[in-house]
Amino acid sequence: MIFSLETHVALTLIIPLIGALGITLAHSAPNIRETVTLVTAAVLCANVFSILPSIMNGIEPVVHMSEMLPGIALVLKVEPLGMTFAAVASTLWIINSIYSIGYMRGNNEAKQTRFYVCFAVAIAATMGVAFSGNLITLFVFYEVLTLSTYPLVTHKGNADALRGGRIYLGILISTSIGLFLPAIIWVYSLTGTLDFVKGGILQGHASAGVTGVLLFLFMYGIGKAALMPIHRWLPAAMVAPTPVSALLHAVAVVKAGVFSVLKVVIYIFGIDFLASTGSAEWLTWVAAYTLVAASVVALTKDNLKARLAYSTISQLAYVVLAASMASSVAVAGGALQIVMHAFGKITLFFCAGAIYTAVHKTEISDMRGLGRQMPITFMAFLIGSLSIIGLPPLGGSWSKFYLMVGAAETGDLYIMVVLLISSLLNIAYLLPIVARGFFYPPLGQTDPPVAVGYEKSSFSWSEIKEAPLFCVLPPVITALMCFVLFFLADPIMRLIEPILTP
């Protein structure tokens, strides 16, 4: 390490903020501005991964930032779960930055400097969420993340974007101020601390009834987890440019939500204490309902980004379900889901943006035969879909496996049925998109659905009309990572294992 471990932790916040300043200064030189973006993302990722070996060796560095009130300070502390989230977010920021350049230029988007600045600030907030050492630090960076992504959601500036932004900001701010913050104050009044402590801090301070109410306040106060019925902000935010959708669904916002859910359950409630009280049973049913209902709604959506938005709501519910089961194996599955879903879902959004950039189509019904024109994009979409579904040898299969094992361990067989139904629904709303692209004739051609005019001899390379390279390369990389992550499940489990053991 060039600096001390604590300095590297502080730099995870400083690097993207310096990058935001550099992007602002280079506003009149797009090539320099985007070079600053890429360099900042690469430096942040290298800095985050420089911390990883120490965490693997059981060292948890702490950085005290400032004292807000007597005994209540902003503190950064790197523990295994936060390290996992930060590694995913910093890695995907590099890939998303490459994609953003291709998309923003390919669609001649306005206000690109503001876009990249807000992106950098959002990543700084994400690092703060990942490395938060107590509840107040988590809350502050959670709010900064909401505010910094609002200009990204409303980027287009039209009526639809402003309406979507109002819903986005209104739901997330009202839930955090109205539910999350009171829960934090209540915890402090009960325990005298807000620190994240292994095994939790509520045992001996809260009855089963109080624990259940607190759990409700936290689960719905952390609105970014998108539990029904406070999920509407997420589809509303789909008015944003596709790189923002990728940020929302894979890199930062929703992952910050479910990460916060896991962090609160593990370090505030404690897995064993929550299991002993039985206070999370209601949450299991809500998460199971969200998981299935969002998948059913996804089936009805013809707009590709809307379908993927409801898919995300369903996939987030896997993590909440894992937390509600209060089982170490299930929580491990929830942590893996954060990682695996990030790469699978960002692949799908990258592909949606590539399709829009190349042929300006957003409705699934208009994508007949597009796989013939965009084979690389649609193959990447297929791989991302199979990972979301949970098919080996793709990373998404591991999170589903551990959730199944956790359900069997706790005797919740109905959860296993819900997970099976969910996988079947995933197949039903994702794979027809690929089938429509590869096996249906383009609109206006003869319509039996399979392979009319698709004989090998009729294929011509001139038909290929992929998006620009910077829009195609990122989904190829993330699709390949879905394969790689299948073989990296064991190292990831070794990283998060300390949080699961008493």
PDB file of N, CA, C and O in Angstrom, residues 365-415:
ATOM      1  N   SER A 365     -42.437  -5.720 -28.373  1.00  0.00           N
ATOM      2  CA  SER A 365     -43.187  -6.169 -29.550  1.00  0.00           C
ATOM      3  C   SER A 365     -42.573  -5.663 -30.850  1.00  0.00           C
ATOM      4  O   SER A 365     -42.852  -6.207 -31.926  1.00  0.00           O
ATOM      5  N   ASP A 366     -41.737  -4.636 -30.781  1.00  0.00           N
ATOM      6  CA  ASP A 366     -41.078  -4.101 -31.975  1.00  0.00           C
ATOM      7  C   ASP A 366     -39.708  -4.723 -32.219  1.00  0.00           C
ATOM      8  O   ASP A 366     -38.996  -4.308 -33.145  1.00  0.00           O
ATOM      9  N   MET A 367     -39.311  -5.690 -31.400  1.00  0.00           N
ATOM     10  CA  MET A 367     -37.947  -6.220 -31.476  1.00  0.00           C
ATOM     11  C   MET A 367     -37.863  -7.552 -32.211  1.00  0.00           C
ATOM     12  O   MET A 367     -36.867  -8.269 -32.107  1.00  0.00           O
ATOM     13  N   ARG A 368     -38.892  -7.862 -32.957  1.00  0.00           N
ATOM     14  CA  ARG A 368     -38.872  -9.094 -33.746  1.00  0.00           C
ATOM     15  C   ARG A 368     -37.714  -9.063 -34.741  1.00  0.00           C
ATOM     16  O   ARG A 368     -37.546  -8.103 -35.488  1.00  0.00           O
ATOM     17  N   GLY A 369     -36.926 -10.113 -34.752  1.00  0.00           N
ATOM     18  CA  GLY A 369     -35.844 -10.243 -35.712  1.00  0.00           C
ATOM     19  C   GLY A 369     -34.622  -9.407 -35.426  1.00  0.00           C
ATOM     20  O   GLY A 369     -33.644  -9.464 -36.175  1.00  0.00           O
ATOM     21  N   LEU A 370     -34.614  -8.648 -34.313  1.00  0.00           N
ATOM     22  CA  LEU A 370     -33.466  -7.786 -34.036  1.00  0.00           C
ATOM     23  C   LEU A 370     -32.209  -8.590 -33.673  1.00  0.00           C
ATOM     24  O   LEU A 370     -31.102  -8.094 -33.808  1.00  0.00           O
ATOM     25  N   GLY A 371     -32.411  -9.809 -33.217  1.00  0.00           N
ATOM     26  CA  GLY A 371     -31.250 -10.645 -32.916  1.00  0.00           C
ATOM     27  C   GLY A 371     -30.421 -10.928 -34.151  1.00  0.00           C
ATOM     28  O   GLY A 371     -29.208 -11.157 -34.061  1.00  0.00           O
ATOM     29  N   ARG A 372     -31.056 -10.878 -35.291  1.00  0.00           N
ATOM     30  CA  ARG A 372     -30.352 -11.073 -36.567  1.00  0.00           C
ATOM     31  C   ARG A 372     -29.468  -9.866 -36.878  1.00  0.00           C
ATOM     32  O   ARG A 372     -28.369 -10.004 -37.408  1.00  0.00           O
ATOM     33  N   GLN A 373     -29.964  -8.669 -36.516  1.00  0.00           N
ATOM     34  CA  GLN A 373     -29.202  -7.450 -36.757  1.00  0.00           C
ATOM     35  C   GLN A 373     -28.178  -7.192 -35.654  1.00  0.00           C
ATOM     36  O   GLN A 373     -27.129  -6.599 -35.903  1.00  0.00           O
ATOM     37  N   MET A 374     -28.500  -7.621 -34.428  1.00  0.00           N
ATOM     38  CA  MET A 374     -27.654  -7.320 -33.270  1.00  0.00           C
ATOM     39  C   MET A 374     -27.336  -8.607 -32.503  1.00  0.00           C
ATOM     40  O   MET A 374     -27.721  -8.761 -31.338  1.00  0.00           O
ATOM     41  N   PRO A 375     -26.645  -9.558 -33.135  1.00  0.00           N
ATOM     42  CA  PRO A 375     -26.426 -10.860 -32.486  1.00  0.00           C
ATOM     43  C   PRO A 375     -25.590 -10.773 -31.217  1.00  0.00           C
ATOM     44  O   PRO A 375     -25.839 -11.518 -30.263  1.00  0.00           O
ATOM     45  N   ILE A 376     -24.605  -9.889 -31.174  1.00  0.00           N
ATOM     46  CA  ILE A 376     -23.760  -9.786 -29.978  1.00  0.00           C
ATOM     47  C   ILE A 376     -24.588  -9.272 -28.806  1.00  0.00           C
ATOM     48  O   ILE A 376     -24.527  -9.816 -27.688  1.00  0.00           O
ATOM     49  N   THR A 377     -25.370  -8.235 -29.048  1.00  0.00           N
ATOM     50  CA  THR A 377     -26.203  -7.666 -27.995  1.00  0.00           C
ATOM     51  C   THR A 377     -27.202  -8.680 -27.469  1.00  0.00           C
ATOM     52  O   THR A 377     -27.382  -8.832 -26.253  1.00  0.00           O
ATOM     53  N   PHE A 378     -27.858  -9.406 -28.367  1.00  0.00           N
ATOM     54  CA  PHE A 378     -28.878 -10.356 -27.924  1.00  0.00           C
ATOM     55  C   PHE A 378     -28.262 -11.584 -27.259  1.00  0.00           C
ATOM     56  O   PHE A 378     -28.882 -12.173 -26.356  1.00  0.00           O
ATOM     57  N   MET A 379     -27.061 -11.987 -27.644  1.00  0.00           N
ATOM     58  CA  MET A 379     -26.394 -13.088 -26.943  1.00  0.00           C
ATOM     59  C   MET A 379     -26.009 -12.655 -25.525  1.00  0.00           C
ATOM     60  O   MET A 379     -26.148 -13.420 -24.570  1.00  0.00           O
ATOM     61  N   ALA A 380     -25.537 -11.418 -25.391  1.00  0.00           N
ATOM     62  CA  ALA A 380     -25.234 -10.906 -24.047  1.00  0.00           C
ATOM     63  C   ALA A 380     -26.508 -10.857 -23.209  1.00  0.00           C
ATOM     64  O   ALA A 380     -26.496 -11.196 -22.016  1.00  0.00           O
ATOM     65  N   PHE A 381     -27.623 -10.440 -23.826  1.00  0.00           N
ATOM     66  CA  PHE A 381     -28.897 -10.402 -23.118  1.00  0.00           C
ATOM     67  C   PHE A 381     -29.292 -11.805 -22.663  1.00  0.00           C
ATOM     68  O   PHE A 381     -29.787 -11.990 -21.538  1.00  0.00           O
ATOM     69  N   LEU A 382     -29.077 -12.785 -23.512  1.00  0.00           N
ATOM     70  CA  LEU A 382     -29.409 -14.173 -23.160  1.00  0.00           C
ATOM     71  C   LEU A 382     -28.598 -14.629 -21.943  1.00  0.00           C
ATOM     72  O   LEU A 382     -29.143 -15.231 -21.015  1.00  0.00           O
ATOM     73  N   ILE A 383     -27.301 -14.347 -21.951  1.00  0.00           N
ATOM     74  CA  ILE A 383     -26.444 -14.781 -20.846  1.00  0.00           C
ATOM     75  C   ILE A 383     -26.854 -14.082 -19.544  1.00  0.00           C
ATOM     76  O   ILE A 383     -26.971 -14.717 -18.490  1.00  0.00           O
ATOM     77  N   GLY A 384     -27.091 -12.764 -19.611  1.00  0.00           N
ATOM     78  CA  GLY A 384     -27.553 -12.050 -18.427  1.00  0.00           C
ATOM     79  C   GLY A 384     -28.873 -12.605 -17.911  1.00  0.00           C
ATOM     80  O   GLY A 384     -29.070 -12.745 -16.700  1.00  0.00           O
ATOM     81  N   SER A 385     -29.778 -12.933 -18.831  1.00  0.00           N
ATOM     82  CA  SER A 385     -31.078 -13.498 -18.440  1.00  0.00           C
ATOM     83  C   SER A 385     -30.914 -14.837 -17.735  1.00  0.00           C
ATOM     84  O   SER A 385     -31.550 -15.107 -16.710  1.00  0.00           O
ATOM     85  N   LEU A 386     -30.063 -15.697 -18.277  1.00  0.00           N
ATOM     86  CA  LEU A 386     -29.863 -17.024 -17.680  1.00  0.00           C
ATOM     87  C   LEU A 386     -29.236 -16.912 -16.294  1.00  0.00           C
ATOM     88  O   LEU A 386     -29.516 -17.734 -15.407  1.00  0.00           O
ATOM     89  N   SER A 387     -28.394 -15.895 -16.087  1.00  0.00           N
ATOM     90  CA  SER A 387     -27.836 -15.687 -14.756  1.00  0.00           C
ATOM     91  C   SER A 387     -28.918 -15.218 -13.786  1.00  0.00           C
ATOM     92  O   SER A 387     -28.982 -15.678 -12.643  1.00  0.00           O
ATOM     93  N   ILE A 388     -29.782 -14.311 -14.237  1.00  0.00           N
ATOM     94  CA  ILE A 388     -30.892 -13.854 -13.393  1.00  0.00           C
ATOM     95  C   ILE A 388     -31.803 -15.024 -13.047  1.00  0.00           C
ATOM     96  O   ILE A 388     -32.262 -15.168 -11.905  1.00  0.00           O
ATOM     97  N   ILE A 389     -32.056 -15.887 -14.016  1.00  0.00           N
ATOM     98  CA  ILE A 389     -32.910 -17.054 -13.792  1.00  0.00           C
ATOM     99  C   ILE A 389     -32.272 -18.004 -12.785  1.00  0.00           C
ATOM    100  O   ILE A 389     -32.947 -18.624 -11.965  1.00  0.00           O
ATOM    101  N   GLY A 390     -30.932 -18.109 -12.830  1.00  0.00           N
ATOM    102  CA  GLY A 390     -30.227 -18.974 -11.885  1.00  0.00           C
ATOM    103  C   GLY A 390     -29.758 -20.274 -12.477  1.00  0.00           C
ATOM    104  O   GLY A 390     -29.710 -21.302 -11.788  1.00  0.00           O
ATOM    105  N   LEU A 391     -29.376 -20.246 -13.748  1.00  0.00           N
ATOM    106  CA  LEU A 391     -28.948 -21.471 -14.425  1.00  0.00           C
ATOM    107  C   LEU A 391     -27.428 -21.610 -14.358  1.00  0.00           C
ATOM    108  O   LEU A 391     -26.709 -20.689 -14.740  1.00  0.00           O
ATOM    109  N   PRO A 392     -26.896 -22.744 -13.881  1.00  0.00           N
ATOM    110  CA  PRO A 392     -25.440 -22.967 -13.947  1.00  0.00           C
ATOM    111  C   PRO A 392     -25.001 -23.090 -15.402  1.00  0.00           C
ATOM    112  O   PRO A 392     -25.811 -23.502 -16.250  1.00  0.00           O
ATOM    113  N   PRO A 393     -23.749 -22.772 -15.755  1.00  0.00           N
ATOM    114  CA  PRO A 393     -22.688 -22.286 -14.865  1.00  0.00           C
ATOM    115  C   PRO A 393     -22.595 -20.765 -14.853  1.00  0.00           C
ATOM    116  O   PRO A 393     -21.593 -20.198 -15.298  1.00  0.00           O
ATOM    117  N   LEU A 394     -23.620 -20.104 -14.357  1.00  0.00           N
ATOM    118  CA  LEU A 394     -23.637 -18.645 -14.264  1.00  0.00           C
ATOM    119  C   LEU A 394     -23.792 -18.248 -12.803  1.00  0.00           C
ATOM    120  O   LEU A 394     -24.390 -18.977 -11.994  1.00  0.00           O
ATOM    121  N   GLY A 395     -23.246 -17.080 -12.462  1.00  0.00           N
ATOM    122  CA  GLY A 395     -23.148 -16.693 -11.066  1.00  0.00           C
ATOM    123  C   GLY A 395     -24.460 -16.676 -10.321  1.00  0.00           C
ATOM    124  O   GLY A 395     -24.516 -17.013  -9.134  1.00  0.00           O
ATOM    125  N   GLY A 396     -25.548 -16.291 -11.006  1.00  0.00           N
ATOM    126  CA  GLY A 396     -26.839 -16.196 -10.331  1.00  0.00           C
ATOM    127  C   GLY A 396     -27.336 -17.489  -9.747  1.00  0.00           C
ATOM    128  O   GLY A 396     -28.195 -17.490  -8.859  1.00  0.00           O
ATOM    129  N   SER A 397     -26.803 -18.615 -10.195  1.00  0.00           N
ATOM    130  CA  SER A 397     -27.256 -19.909  -9.678  1.00  0.00           C
ATOM    131  C   SER A 397     -26.873 -20.099  -8.216  1.00  0.00           C
ATOM    132  O   SER A 397     -27.578 -20.762  -7.450  1.00  0.00           O
ATOM    133  N   TRP A 398     -25.739 -19.496  -7.781  1.00  0.00           N
ATOM    134  CA  TRP A 398     -25.274 -19.701  -6.410  1.00  0.00           C
ATOM    135  C   TRP A 398     -26.181 -19.019  -5.396  1.00  0.00           C
ATOM    136  O   TRP A 398     -26.481 -19.589  -4.327  1.00  0.00           O
ATOM    137  N   SER A 399     -26.604 -17.800  -5.682  1.00  0.00           N
ATOM    138  CA  SER A 399     -27.464 -17.114  -4.714  1.00  0.00           C
ATOM    139  C   SER A 399     -28.780 -17.858  -4.546  1.00  0.00           C
ATOM    140  O   SER A 399     -29.275 -18.018  -3.421  1.00  0.00           O
ATOM    141  N   LYS A 400     -29.357 -18.344  -5.650  1.00  0.00           N
ATOM    142  CA  LYS A 400     -30.596 -19.116  -5.560  1.00  0.00           C
ATOM    143  C   LYS A 400     -30.360 -20.412  -4.782  1.00  0.00           C
ATOM    144  O   LYS A 400     -31.203 -20.844  -3.987  1.00  0.00           O
ATOM    145  N   PHE A 401     -29.209 -21.044  -4.985  1.00  0.00           N
ATOM    146  CA  PHE A 401     -28.894 -22.292  -4.292  1.00  0.00           C
ATOM    147  C   PHE A 401     -28.840 -22.074  -2.783  1.00  0.00           C
ATOM    148  O   PHE A 401     -29.449 -22.829  -2.005  1.00  0.00           O
ATOM    149  N   TYR A 402     -28.131 -21.025  -2.353  1.00  0.00           N
ATOM    150  CA  TYR A 402     -28.004 -20.786  -0.911  1.00  0.00           C
ATOM    151  C   TYR A 402     -29.341 -20.383  -0.291  1.00  0.00           C
ATOM    152  O   TYR A 402     -29.631 -20.735   0.867  1.00  0.00           O
ATOM    153  N   LEU A 403     -30.168 -19.676  -1.030  1.00  0.00           N
ATOM    154  CA  LEU A 403     -31.493 -19.355  -0.512  1.00  0.00           C
ATOM    155  C   LEU A 403     -32.334 -20.613  -0.347  1.00  0.00           C
ATOM    156  O   LEU A 403     -33.067 -20.760   0.641  1.00  0.00           O
ATOM    157  N   MET A 404     -32.238 -21.522  -1.299  1.00  0.00           N
ATOM    158  CA  MET A 404     -32.943 -22.797  -1.190  1.00  0.00           C
ATOM    159  C   MET A 404     -32.462 -23.585   0.027  1.00  0.00           C
ATOM    160  O   MET A 404     -33.263 -24.139   0.796  1.00  0.00           O
ATOM    161  N   VAL A 405     -31.160 -23.638   0.209  1.00  0.00           N
ATOM    162  CA  VAL A 405     -30.602 -24.360   1.360  1.00  0.00           C
ATOM    163  C   VAL A 405     -31.047 -23.704   2.662  1.00  0.00           C
ATOM    164  O   VAL A 405     -31.403 -24.380   3.637  1.00  0.00           O
ATOM    165  N   GLY A 406     -31.047 -22.376   2.690  1.00  0.00           N
ATOM    166  CA  GLY A 406     -31.505 -21.664   3.873  1.00  0.00           C
ATOM    167  C   GLY A 406     -32.958 -21.959   4.188  1.00  0.00           C
ATOM    168  O   GLY A 406     -33.324 -22.141   5.363  1.00  0.00           O
ATOM    169  N   ALA A 407     -33.803 -22.019   3.158  1.00  0.00           N
ATOM    170  CA  ALA A 407     -35.219 -22.345   3.361  1.00  0.00           C
ATOM    171  C   ALA A 407     -35.384 -23.760   3.898  1.00  0.00           C
ATOM    172  O   ALA A 407     -36.196 -24.020   4.785  1.00  0.00           O
ATOM    173  N   ALA A 408     -34.587 -24.691   3.364  1.00  0.00           N
ATOM    174  CA  ALA A 408     -34.641 -26.067   3.852  1.00  0.00           C
ATOM    175  C   ALA A 408     -34.164 -26.150   5.300  1.00  0.00           C
ATOM    176  O   ALA A 408     -34.733 -26.886   6.116  1.00  0.00           O
ATOM    177  N   GLU A 409     -33.140 -25.361   5.612  1.00  0.00           N
ATOM    178  CA  GLU A 409     -32.569 -25.370   6.970  1.00  0.00           C
ATOM    179  C   GLU A 409     -33.565 -24.864   8.002  1.00  0.00           C
ATOM    180  O   GLU A 409     -33.638 -25.378   9.125  1.00  0.00           O
ATOM    181  N   THR A 410     -34.337 -23.845   7.643  1.00  0.00           N
ATOM    182  CA  THR A 410     -35.315 -23.283   8.575  1.00  0.00           C
ATOM    183  C   THR A 410     -36.659 -23.996   8.516  1.00  0.00           C
ATOM    184  O   THR A 410     -37.564 -23.682   9.305  1.00  0.00           O
ATOM    185  N   GLY A 411     -36.794 -24.935   7.586  1.00  0.00           N
ATOM    186  CA  GLY A 411     -38.045 -25.672   7.464  1.00  0.00           C
ATOM    187  C   GLY A 411     -39.146 -24.920   6.758  1.00  0.00           C
ATOM    188  O   GLY A 411     -40.314 -25.335   6.792  1.00  0.00           O
ATOM    189  N   ASP A 412     -38.801 -23.826   6.104  1.00  0.00           N
ATOM    190  CA  ASP A 412     -39.804 -23.022   5.387  1.00  0.00           C
ATOM    191  C   ASP A 412     -39.946 -23.544   3.963  1.00  0.00           C
ATOM    192  O   ASP A 412     -39.466 -22.930   2.995  1.00  0.00           O
ATOM    193  N   LEU A 413     -40.649 -24.650   3.819  1.00  0.00           N
ATOM    194  CA  LEU A 413     -40.754 -25.281   2.504  1.00  0.00           C
ATOM    195  C   LEU A 413     -41.548 -24.419   1.533  1.00  0.00           C
ATOM    196  O   LEU A 413     -41.326 -24.482   0.318  1.00  0.00           O
ATOM    197  N   TYR A 414     -42.476 -23.613   2.053  1.00  0.00           N
ATOM    198  CA  TYR A 414     -43.247 -22.750   1.157  1.00  0.00           C
ATOM    199  C   TYR A 414     -42.340 -21.734   0.460  1.00  0.00           C
ATOM    200  O   TYR A 414     -42.625 -21.300  -0.655  1.00  0.00           O
ATOM    201  N   ILE A 415     -41.254 -21.359   1.131  1.00  0.00           N
ATOM    202  CA  ILE A 415     -40.306 -20.440   0.499  1.00  0.00           C
ATOM    203  C   ILE A 415     -39.643 -21.106  -0.700  1.00  0.00           C
ATOM    204  O   ILE A 415     -39.411 -20.477  -1.740  1.00  0.00           O
TER     205      ILE A 415
END
